[in-house]
Coordinates of C-alpha atoms in Angstrom, one line a residue:
Chain Q
M1 CA 61.8 123.1 -82.4
N2 CA 64.9 124.8 -81.0
A3 CA 65.6 124.2 -77.3
P4 CA 68.7 124.0 -75.2
V5 CA 69.6 120.7 -73.6
P6 CA 69.5 121.1 -69.7
V7 CA 73.2 120.8 -68.8
E8 CA 72.4 118.7 -65.7
S9 CA 70.6 116.2 -67.8
P10 CA 71.7 112.5 -68.2
V11 CA 72.5 113.2 -71.9
A12 CA 75.2 115.6 -70.8
D13 CA 76.6 113.0 -68.4
T14 CA 76.7 110.2 -70.8
Y15 CA 79.7 111.6 -72.7
Q16 CA 83.0 112.4 -71.2
D17 CA 83.5 116.2 -71.0
Y18 CA 86.2 117.6 -73.2
F19 CA 87.4 121.1 -74.0
I20 CA 88.0 122.7 -77.4
N21 CA 89.6 126.0 -78.2
M22 CA 87.5 128.1 -80.5
G23 CA 90.0 130.7 -81.7
P24 CA 92.0 132.9 -81.3
Q25 CA 92.1 132.5 -85.1
H26 CA 88.6 131.0 -85.6
P27 CA 86.9 132.9 -88.5
S28 CA 83.6 133.2 -86.6
T29 CA 85.2 135.2 -83.8
H30 CA 85.9 138.0 -86.2
G31 CA 89.1 138.9 -84.6
V32 CA 91.4 137.4 -82.0
L33 CA 89.1 136.0 -79.3
R34 CA 89.5 132.6 -77.8
L35 CA 86.6 130.7 -76.4
V36 CA 87.4 127.7 -74.3
V37 CA 84.3 125.5 -74.8
K38 CA 83.5 122.7 -72.5
L39 CA 81.5 120.1 -74.4
A40 CA 79.6 116.8 -73.9
G41 CA 79.3 115.5 -77.4
E42 CA 78.0 118.6 -79.3
T43 CA 76.3 120.1 -76.3
V44 CA 77.9 123.1 -74.8
L45 CA 78.4 122.8 -71.0
G46 CA 80.2 126.1 -70.6
V47 CA 82.2 128.8 -72.4
S48 CA 85.1 130.7 -71.0
P49 CA 86.2 133.7 -73.2
H50 CA 89.8 134.6 -73.1
M51 CA 90.7 138.0 -74.5
G52 CA 93.6 140.4 -74.5
Y53 CA 95.2 139.3 -77.7
V54 CA 94.9 142.8 -79.2
H55 CA 95.3 144.7 -75.9
R56 CA 97.3 147.8 -76.8
G57 CA 97.0 149.7 -73.5
I58 CA 94.9 152.5 -75.0
E59 CA 93.9 153.7 -71.6
K60 CA 97.5 154.0 -70.5
M61 CA 98.4 155.7 -73.7
G62 CA 95.7 158.2 -73.0
E63 CA 97.7 159.4 -70.0
A64 CA 100.7 160.2 -72.2
Q65 CA 98.9 162.1 -75.0
T66 CA 97.1 165.4 -75.2
A67 CA 93.4 165.4 -75.7
M68 CA 93.8 166.2 -79.4
Q69 CA 96.2 163.4 -80.0
F70 CA 94.1 160.9 -78.2
T71 CA 91.3 161.4 -80.7
H72 CA 93.2 159.4 -83.2
L73 CA 93.5 156.4 -80.9
T74 CA 89.8 156.3 -80.2
S75 CA 89.2 155.4 -83.9
R76 CA 91.0 152.2 -83.2
L77 CA 88.7 150.9 -80.5
D78 CA 85.7 149.8 -82.3
Y79 CA 87.0 150.4 -85.8
L80 CA 83.5 149.9 -87.4
S81 CA 82.1 152.8 -85.2
A82 CA 85.1 155.1 -85.6
H83 CA 83.0 158.3 -85.9
M84 CA 81.1 157.5 -82.7
N85 CA 84.2 156.7 -80.8
N86 CA 85.7 160.1 -81.9
W87 CA 82.5 161.7 -80.8
A88 CA 82.5 160.2 -77.4
W89 CA 86.0 161.5 -76.8
A90 CA 85.2 164.9 -78.3
M91 CA 82.2 165.2 -76.1
V92 CA 83.9 164.4 -72.8
V93 CA 86.7 166.9 -73.6
E94 CA 84.1 169.6 -74.6
Q95 CA 82.2 168.8 -71.4
A96 CA 85.3 169.4 -69.3
L97 CA 86.3 172.6 -71.1
G98 CA 82.8 173.9 -71.5
V99 CA 83.0 174.3 -75.2
Q100 CA 79.9 175.0 -77.4
V101 CA 80.0 173.1 -80.7
P102 CA 78.8 175.0 -83.8
E103 CA 75.4 173.9 -85.1
R104 CA 76.6 172.7 -88.5
A105 CA 79.2 170.5 -86.8
E106 CA 76.5 169.0 -84.6
Y107 CA 74.5 168.0 -87.7
L108 CA 77.6 166.7 -89.5
R109 CA 78.4 164.5 -86.4
V110 CA 74.9 163.0 -86.4
I111 CA 74.9 162.3 -90.1
M112 CA 78.4 160.8 -90.0
S113 CA 77.5 158.6 -87.0
E114 CA 74.3 157.3 -88.6
L115 CA 76.1 156.6 -91.8
T116 CA 78.6 154.7 -89.7
R117 CA 75.8 152.7 -88.1
I118 CA 74.5 151.8 -91.5
S119 CA 77.8 150.7 -92.7
S120 CA 78.6 148.8 -89.6
H121 CA 75.3 146.9 -89.7
Q122 CA 75.8 146.2 -93.4
L123 CA 79.1 144.6 -92.6
W124 CA 77.5 142.7 -89.8
W125 CA 74.7 141.5 -92.1
G126 CA 77.2 140.2 -94.7
V127 CA 79.4 138.5 -92.1
F128 CA 76.3 137.0 -90.4
G129 CA 75.4 135.3 -93.7
M130 CA 78.9 134.1 -94.1
D131 CA 79.0 132.6 -90.5
L132 CA 75.9 130.6 -91.5
G133 CA 77.6 129.4 -94.6
A134 CA 76.1 131.7 -97.2
F135 CA 78.7 133.7 -99.1
T136 CA 76.5 135.8 -101.3
P137 CA 75.3 138.3 -98.6
F138 CA 78.9 139.2 -97.9
L139 CA 79.3 140.4 -101.5
Y140 CA 76.0 142.3 -101.5
A141 CA 76.9 144.0 -98.2
F142 CA 80.3 145.0 -99.4
R143 CA 78.8 146.4 -102.6
D144 CA 76.6 148.7 -100.6
R145 CA 79.1 149.5 -97.9
E146 CA 81.5 150.8 -100.5
K147 CA 79.1 153.6 -101.2
V148 CA 79.2 154.8 -97.6
N149 CA 83.0 154.4 -97.5
D150 CA 83.2 156.6 -100.7
I151 CA 81.3 159.4 -98.8
F152 CA 83.6 159.1 -95.9
E153 CA 86.7 159.1 -98.1
K154 CA 85.6 162.2 -99.9
T155 CA 84.9 164.0 -96.6
C156 CA 87.5 162.8 -94.2
G157 CA 90.1 161.3 -96.5
T158 CA 89.9 157.9 -94.8
R159 CA 87.7 154.9 -94.9
L160 CA 88.2 153.2 -91.6
T161 CA 89.9 155.2 -88.9
M162 CA 88.2 158.5 -89.5
N163 CA 89.6 161.0 -86.9
Y164 CA 87.0 163.4 -88.3
I165 CA 85.0 164.4 -85.2
V166 CA 87.5 166.2 -82.9
P167 CA 87.1 168.2 -79.7
G168 CA 85.4 171.5 -80.7
G169 CA 83.6 170.3 -83.8
V170 CA 84.7 168.4 -86.9
M171 CA 88.1 168.5 -88.5
E172 CA 87.0 170.1 -91.8
D173 CA 83.8 171.2 -93.4
A174 CA 82.2 168.5 -95.6
D175 CA 82.9 168.7 -99.3
A176 CA 80.6 170.5 -101.6
D177 CA 79.0 167.3 -102.9
F178 CA 78.4 165.9 -99.4
E179 CA 74.6 166.5 -99.2
K180 CA 74.0 165.4 -102.8
D181 CA 76.1 162.2 -102.3
T182 CA 74.4 161.3 -99.0
R183 CA 70.9 161.8 -100.4
A184 CA 71.8 159.7 -103.4
F185 CA 73.1 157.0 -101.1
L186 CA 69.9 157.0 -99.1
E187 CA 67.8 156.7 -102.2
Y188 CA 70.0 153.9 -103.4
F189 CA 70.0 152.0 -100.1
K190 CA 66.4 152.3 -99.0
P191 CA 65.0 149.6 -101.4
L192 CA 68.0 147.4 -100.8
I193 CA 67.1 146.6 -97.2
E194 CA 64.1 144.8 -98.7
E195 CA 66.5 142.9 -100.9
Y196 CA 68.5 142.0 -97.7
E197 CA 65.3 140.7 -96.2
Q198 CA 64.5 138.6 -99.3
L199 CA 68.0 137.2 -99.6
L200 CA 68.5 136.2 -96.0
S201 CA 65.6 136.7 -93.7
G202 CA 63.2 134.6 -95.6
N203 CA 65.7 131.7 -95.8
I204 CA 64.4 128.7 -93.9
I205 CA 67.8 127.6 -92.8
V206 CA 68.6 131.0 -91.3
Q207 CA 65.3 131.0 -89.4
E208 CA 65.7 127.5 -88.2
R209 CA 69.2 128.2 -86.9
T210 CA 68.3 131.5 -85.2
K211 CA 64.7 131.3 -83.9
G212 CA 64.6 130.5 -80.2
V213 CA 68.4 130.1 -80.1
A214 CA 70.4 131.5 -77.2
V215 CA 67.7 133.6 -75.6
L216 CA 68.9 136.5 -73.6
P217 CA 66.3 137.2 -70.8
P218 CA 65.9 141.0 -70.1
E219 CA 66.8 140.7 -66.4
L220 CA 70.0 138.9 -67.1
A221 CA 70.9 141.4 -69.9
K222 CA 70.4 144.3 -67.5
S223 CA 72.5 142.7 -64.8
Y224 CA 75.3 142.1 -67.2
G225 CA 75.2 145.7 -68.4
V226 CA 74.3 144.6 -72.0
T227 CA 73.5 147.6 -74.3
G228 CA 72.7 148.3 -77.9
P229 CA 70.8 146.2 -80.4
T230 CA 71.6 143.1 -78.3
L231 CA 69.7 144.5 -75.4
R232 CA 66.8 146.0 -77.4
A233 CA 66.2 142.5 -78.9
S234 CA 65.4 141.4 -75.4
G235 CA 62.7 144.0 -75.1
V236 CA 64.4 146.6 -73.0
D237 CA 63.8 150.0 -74.5
Y238 CA 67.1 151.6 -73.8
D239 CA 69.0 153.7 -76.3
V240 CA 71.5 156.4 -75.3
R241 CA 70.2 158.6 -78.1
K242 CA 66.8 158.6 -76.4
N243 CA 67.7 158.1 -72.7
H244 CA 70.6 160.5 -72.5
P245 CA 70.1 162.7 -75.6
Y246 CA 73.3 164.2 -76.9
G247 CA 74.1 166.4 -80.0
V248 CA 71.0 167.3 -82.0
Y249 CA 69.3 163.9 -81.5
P250 CA 66.4 165.5 -79.5
R251 CA 65.4 167.4 -82.7
L252 CA 65.2 164.3 -84.8
S253 CA 62.3 161.9 -84.7
F254 CA 63.0 158.2 -84.9
Q255 CA 62.0 155.1 -83.1
T256 CA 64.2 152.6 -81.3
A257 CA 64.1 149.3 -82.9
L258 CA 62.7 146.8 -80.5
A259 CA 62.0 143.1 -80.3
T260 CA 60.8 141.0 -77.3
E261 CA 62.0 137.4 -78.0
G262 CA 65.7 138.0 -77.1
D263 CA 66.9 135.2 -79.4
S264 CA 69.4 135.4 -82.3
W265 CA 66.5 136.0 -84.7
A266 CA 65.3 139.0 -82.7
R267 CA 68.9 140.5 -82.6
Y268 CA 69.0 140.0 -86.4
K269 CA 65.7 141.8 -87.0
V270 CA 66.5 144.7 -84.7
R271 CA 69.7 145.5 -86.6
L272 CA 67.9 145.5 -89.9
E273 CA 65.3 147.9 -88.5
E274 CA 68.0 150.1 -87.1
M275 CA 69.3 150.7 -90.6
R276 CA 65.8 151.9 -91.7
Q277 CA 65.7 154.3 -88.7
S278 CA 69.2 155.6 -89.5
I279 CA 68.0 156.5 -93.0
K280 CA 65.2 158.4 -91.4
I281 CA 67.5 160.3 -89.1
I282 CA 70.0 161.2 -91.8
S283 CA 67.4 162.6 -94.2
Q284 CA 65.9 164.7 -91.4
A285 CA 69.4 165.9 -90.4
L286 CA 70.2 166.9 -93.9
D287 CA 67.0 168.9 -94.1
Q288 CA 67.7 170.7 -90.9
M289 CA 71.4 171.3 -91.2
P290 CA 72.5 174.9 -91.8
K291 CA 73.9 175.2 -95.3
S292 CA 77.0 176.9 -94.2
G293 CA 78.7 178.2 -91.1
P294 CA 81.6 177.4 -88.8
V295 CA 82.3 173.7 -88.1
R296 CA 84.9 174.1 -85.4
A297 CA 84.9 176.1 -82.2
K298 CA 88.0 178.0 -81.2
L299 CA 89.9 176.0 -78.5
P300 CA 92.9 177.0 -76.5
A301 CA 96.2 175.8 -77.9
V302 CA 96.8 173.6 -74.9
L303 CA 93.8 171.6 -73.7
R304 CA 94.1 171.5 -69.9
I305 CA 91.4 169.2 -68.5
P306 CA 90.2 171.0 -65.3
P307 CA 90.4 168.9 -62.1
G308 CA 87.4 166.6 -61.7
R309 CA 85.5 163.7 -63.2
Y310 CA 83.7 163.8 -66.6
L311 CA 81.7 161.2 -68.4
S312 CA 80.3 161.0 -71.9
R313 CA 77.9 158.4 -73.2
V314 CA 77.4 157.6 -76.9
E315 CA 75.3 155.0 -78.7
T316 CA 77.6 153.2 -81.1
A317 CA 76.5 150.5 -83.5
R318 CA 77.1 147.9 -80.8
G319 CA 75.8 149.6 -77.7
E320 CA 76.8 152.2 -75.2
L321 CA 80.3 153.6 -75.3
A322 CA 81.1 155.7 -72.2
I323 CA 84.4 157.5 -71.7
F324 CA 85.3 158.5 -68.2
L325 CA 87.9 161.2 -67.9
V326 CA 89.7 162.4 -64.8
G327 CA 91.6 165.7 -65.1
D328 CA 94.1 167.4 -62.8
G329 CA 94.5 170.7 -64.6
K330 CA 97.6 169.6 -66.5
P331 CA 97.8 169.2 -70.3
L332 CA 97.7 165.4 -70.2
P333 CA 94.6 163.6 -68.9
Y334 CA 95.1 162.0 -65.5
R335 CA 93.0 158.9 -66.2
V336 CA 91.0 157.7 -69.2
K337 CA 88.6 154.8 -68.8
I338 CA 86.8 153.5 -71.8
R339 CA 83.6 151.5 -71.1
S340 CA 83.4 149.4 -74.2
P341 CA 80.0 148.0 -75.2
N342 CA 81.4 144.8 -76.5
F343 CA 83.2 144.0 -73.2
S344 CA 79.9 144.0 -71.3
N345 CA 77.9 142.3 -74.1
L346 CA 80.4 139.5 -74.3
S347 CA 80.3 139.0 -70.5
A348 CA 76.7 137.9 -70.8
F349 CA 77.5 135.4 -73.5
P350 CA 78.7 132.4 -71.4
A351 CA 75.4 132.6 -69.3
I352 CA 73.1 132.1 -72.3
I353 CA 75.0 129.6 -74.5
K354 CA 74.9 126.7 -72.0
G355 CA 72.9 123.7 -73.3
W356 CA 73.1 124.8 -77.0
R357 CA 75.2 123.1 -79.7
V358 CA 78.6 124.1 -81.0
A359 CA 77.0 125.4 -84.2
D360 CA 74.8 127.7 -82.1
I361 CA 77.8 129.4 -80.6
V362 CA 78.6 130.7 -84.1
T363 CA 75.2 132.1 -84.9
A364 CA 74.7 133.5 -81.4
M365 CA 78.0 135.2 -81.3
S366 CA 77.5 136.6 -84.8
T367 CA 74.3 138.2 -83.6
F368 CA 76.1 139.8 -80.7
D369 CA 78.2 141.5 -83.3
L370 CA 81.5 141.7 -81.4
V371 CA 84.5 143.8 -82.4
I372 CA 87.4 142.4 -80.5
P373 CA 89.8 145.4 -80.5
D374 CA 87.0 147.3 -78.6
I375 CA 86.9 144.6 -75.9
D376 CA 90.7 144.5 -75.5
R377 CA 91.4 148.2 -75.9
Chain S
M1 CA 66.1 158.0 -42.9
S2 CA 68.5 160.3 -41.2
T3 CA 69.6 163.4 -43.1
P4 CA 73.3 164.2 -43.5
T5 CA 74.7 166.6 -41.0
P6 CA 75.7 170.0 -42.3
D7 CA 79.4 169.5 -42.0
Q8 CA 79.3 166.4 -44.2
T9 CA 77.4 168.0 -47.1
P10 CA 78.7 171.5 -47.7
A11 CA 76.3 174.0 -49.3
P12 CA 76.1 173.4 -53.0
P13 CA 78.0 175.9 -55.1
P14 CA 75.6 178.5 -56.7
G15 CA 74.0 177.3 -59.9
L16 CA 73.7 173.6 -59.1
P17 CA 71.1 172.4 -61.6
P18 CA 67.8 171.5 -60.0
E19 CA 67.8 167.9 -61.4
L20 CA 71.2 167.3 -59.7
E21 CA 69.9 168.8 -56.5
A22 CA 66.9 166.5 -56.6
L23 CA 69.2 163.5 -57.3
R24 CA 71.5 164.5 -54.4
D25 CA 68.6 164.8 -51.9
K26 CA 67.0 161.5 -53.1
L27 CA 70.1 159.5 -52.8
A28 CA 71.4 161.1 -49.6
A29 CA 68.2 159.9 -48.0
V30 CA 68.6 156.3 -49.1
L31 CA 72.4 156.0 -48.7
G32 CA 72.5 157.4 -45.2
T33 CA 75.1 159.5 -43.4
D34 CA 78.1 157.5 -44.6
A35 CA 77.7 158.9 -48.1
V36 CA 79.1 162.4 -48.8
W37 CA 78.0 164.2 -51.9
E38 CA 80.9 165.3 -54.1
L39 CA 80.7 167.1 -57.4
K40 CA 84.1 167.6 -58.9
G41 CA 83.9 168.2 -62.6
K42 CA 80.6 167.2 -64.1
L43 CA 79.9 163.7 -62.8
P44 CA 77.9 163.7 -59.6
A45 CA 79.3 161.3 -57.0
F46 CA 79.0 160.1 -53.4
R47 CA 82.1 159.3 -51.4
L48 CA 81.8 156.3 -49.1
P49 CA 84.1 154.3 -46.7
A50 CA 85.3 151.1 -48.4
K51 CA 83.4 148.8 -46.0
A52 CA 80.1 150.4 -46.8
I53 CA 80.3 150.0 -50.6
V54 CA 78.5 146.7 -51.0
S55 CA 75.5 147.7 -49.0
A56 CA 75.4 151.1 -50.7
C57 CA 75.5 149.3 -54.1
K58 CA 72.6 147.1 -53.1
T59 CA 70.6 150.2 -51.9
L60 CA 71.4 151.9 -55.1
R61 CA 70.2 149.0 -57.2
Q62 CA 67.0 148.9 -55.2
A63 CA 66.6 152.6 -55.8
G64 CA 66.3 152.0 -59.5
F65 CA 69.9 152.1 -60.6
D66 CA 69.7 148.7 -62.3
Y67 CA 72.6 149.5 -64.8
L68 CA 76.2 149.4 -63.7
L69 CA 78.2 151.1 -66.5
F70 CA 81.6 150.2 -65.2
V71 CA 83.9 149.9 -62.2
T72 CA 87.3 151.4 -62.5
A73 CA 90.2 152.6 -60.4
V74 CA 92.3 155.8 -60.3
D75 CA 95.8 155.7 -58.8
Y76 CA 97.0 158.5 -56.5
P77 CA 100.5 157.4 -55.5
S78 CA 101.4 160.8 -53.8
E79 CA 98.4 160.3 -51.5
N80 CA 99.0 156.6 -51.1
R81 CA 95.5 155.6 -52.2
F82 CA 93.5 154.1 -55.0
E83 CA 90.1 155.5 -55.7
I84 CA 87.6 152.9 -56.9
V85 CA 84.8 154.4 -59.0
Y86 CA 81.4 152.7 -59.6
V87 CA 79.3 154.4 -62.2
A88 CA 75.6 153.4 -62.1
G89 CA 72.8 154.5 -64.4
Q90 CA 69.2 153.5 -65.2
Y91 CA 67.7 151.5 -68.0
N92 CA 64.5 153.5 -67.8
G93 CA 65.6 156.8 -66.5
P94 CA 68.0 159.7 -67.0
D95 CA 69.9 159.6 -63.7
Q96 CA 73.6 158.7 -63.4
I97 CA 75.7 158.6 -60.2
A98 CA 79.2 157.5 -59.2
L99 CA 80.1 155.9 -55.9
V100 CA 83.7 156.5 -55.0
T101 CA 85.8 154.9 -52.2
D102 CA 89.4 155.1 -51.2
I103 CA 91.5 152.1 -50.4
P104 CA 95.2 152.1 -49.2
R105 CA 97.8 151.6 -51.9
D106 CA 100.0 149.3 -49.9
N107 CA 97.3 146.6 -49.2
P108 CA 94.7 147.2 -51.9
A109 CA 91.6 145.1 -51.4
V110 CA 87.9 145.8 -51.4
E111 CA 84.7 143.7 -51.3
S112 CA 83.4 142.7 -54.7
V113 CA 80.0 144.0 -55.9
S114 CA 79.5 141.2 -58.5
Q115 CA 76.8 139.8 -56.3
V116 CA 74.8 143.0 -56.9
W117 CA 75.4 143.4 -60.6
D118 CA 76.8 140.5 -62.6
T119 CA 78.7 142.9 -64.9
A120 CA 81.0 143.9 -62.1
E121 CA 82.6 140.5 -62.3
W122 CA 84.6 141.3 -65.4
H123 CA 85.2 144.9 -64.6
E124 CA 86.7 143.9 -61.3
R125 CA 88.8 141.3 -63.0
E126 CA 90.1 144.0 -65.3
I127 CA 91.1 146.2 -62.3
F128 CA 92.7 143.2 -60.6
D129 CA 94.7 142.6 -63.8
L130 CA 95.8 146.2 -64.5
F131 CA 95.9 147.7 -61.0
G132 CA 96.6 144.8 -58.8
I133 CA 93.7 145.4 -56.5
R134 CA 92.1 142.3 -54.9
F135 CA 88.3 141.9 -54.7
E136 CA 87.1 139.8 -51.8
N137 CA 84.4 137.3 -52.3
H138 CA 84.8 137.5 -56.1
R139 CA 83.5 134.4 -58.0
D140 CA 86.4 134.1 -60.4
L141 CA 89.3 136.5 -59.8
R142 CA 91.6 135.8 -62.7
R143 CA 93.6 138.0 -65.1
I144 CA 91.5 139.1 -68.0
L145 CA 93.6 141.1 -70.5
L146 CA 97.2 140.5 -69.8
D147 CA 99.3 137.4 -70.2
D148 CA 99.6 135.1 -67.2
T149 CA 103.4 135.8 -67.0
W150 CA 103.1 139.6 -67.0
E151 CA 104.9 141.4 -64.2
G152 CA 103.7 144.6 -62.7
Y153 CA 100.4 146.5 -63.0
P154 CA 100.4 148.7 -66.1
L155 CA 97.8 151.3 -65.1
R156 CA 99.5 152.2 -61.9
K157 CA 101.2 155.5 -62.2
D158 CA 104.6 154.2 -61.1
Y159 CA 104.7 151.4 -63.6
V160 CA 107.8 151.3 -65.8
D161 CA 107.7 149.3 -69.0
K162 CA 111.2 147.9 -69.1
V163 CA 110.6 145.8 -72.2
H164 CA 109.3 148.4 -74.6
N165 CA 111.2 151.3 -73.1
V166 CA 108.5 153.8 -73.6
V167 CA 109.9 157.3 -73.0
K168 CA 107.7 159.8 -71.4
R169 CA 107.3 162.9 -73.6
P170 CA 108.5 166.2 -72.2
Y171 CA 105.1 167.9 -72.6

């Protein structure tokens, strides 16, 4: 039975405390994140995350670039949710300028975002397997993720930093095969989630290492501003797509994936369920999407952000991304603040990992699904 | 609760959506007369004196705003002030509200709200790191993103990057 060791217990005192550095190059951190771990034997007494290794000053750069130019930097925040990041920026600029986005563009945005969510969760699933020492899931995940990337490449020309969703709509209309390709992918991928379940979920080692491990209680999660699948695994029914509907999400019927246990296993199950829900959303959006029409609203040549405060909120694959924009009527934004989901999610991590073992850090952090450039900005 | 006096809350501009009006009335009642409604742009806000911010945050949390999205600062060097912005939302509702407060630029310090929402701890560390604003009664006020040897506060408007020699573009 999995249970944390109380850190005040005599067991913890028997050993002399020592510190180890996990990272910045540790493979399980999936980027450059350093965790200073205080240990007694193998029991974790405390974790102190150190970040900033990929701090690029994106917020400061936002004050020196026009609204259109800055779109390209948002792709580099959470590079696995590039479409959603672009959307958050596009939405805050449209809100400031009062732009109405053409309907076809709204549907393209939803489809692209949900495809991104699937591809992001695929990558997470593969890497989760690898963190636990199973290499096969990684190959399976990348086999399927390639199919999504092919769709992106055909439409946007890129596979990682999309820059497709721009203020006013989308950069270009989707290619002629887009609908056919996407439907073919959905048909292809739907049965494969079951394969994922068979390959990893049923594995007794995976279950033993995740069930009951690193439980995130809902009240703690709320206080730390945790969002996304990590929060929903703790039983809090919060999804920006439902609570603050944007785009054409109100027209699409889907369920938020929920679990109540709050442990690593629950976070794992929630992400698998989210992929199923995304498939549902995409097929509805494809049915409803106008077959032709404009995809980009006409914008003034110089985007002057009117004086005032603006806020956009988007559900990325990891949680809520909010972009706060202050304008002063000049062509350059006065202040850009990016509220990254990973930043807040990571802040809850030290509180829940106390008393667990070193190996549990790896599994728990993997189920938090952190993307470090999004934390550092 | 006392209602705000007319000179503190000017009449809303025509066309204020009814849900914003309801939000304003609801929060004006709990936040008291210190809080002044302010709608510049699209994000509704209340402006408060700096010393009232912790109690206002506590009130806000009790009023159902259990979700602090972020804390951030905006630099206005010409007016010699920093504006601290707290954006709060709800985990089970649609409302969102910002609390803003001004602090002087020459001695920037404000009480920490990390006792109200744990997430404020890291957001305040980030402001401390990038703006050089101190947070009183903070549990662990350390740098968070920049190197320990970094000089200056990059997100201030008057920050000059001598090392990388970034040239401001003419547009």
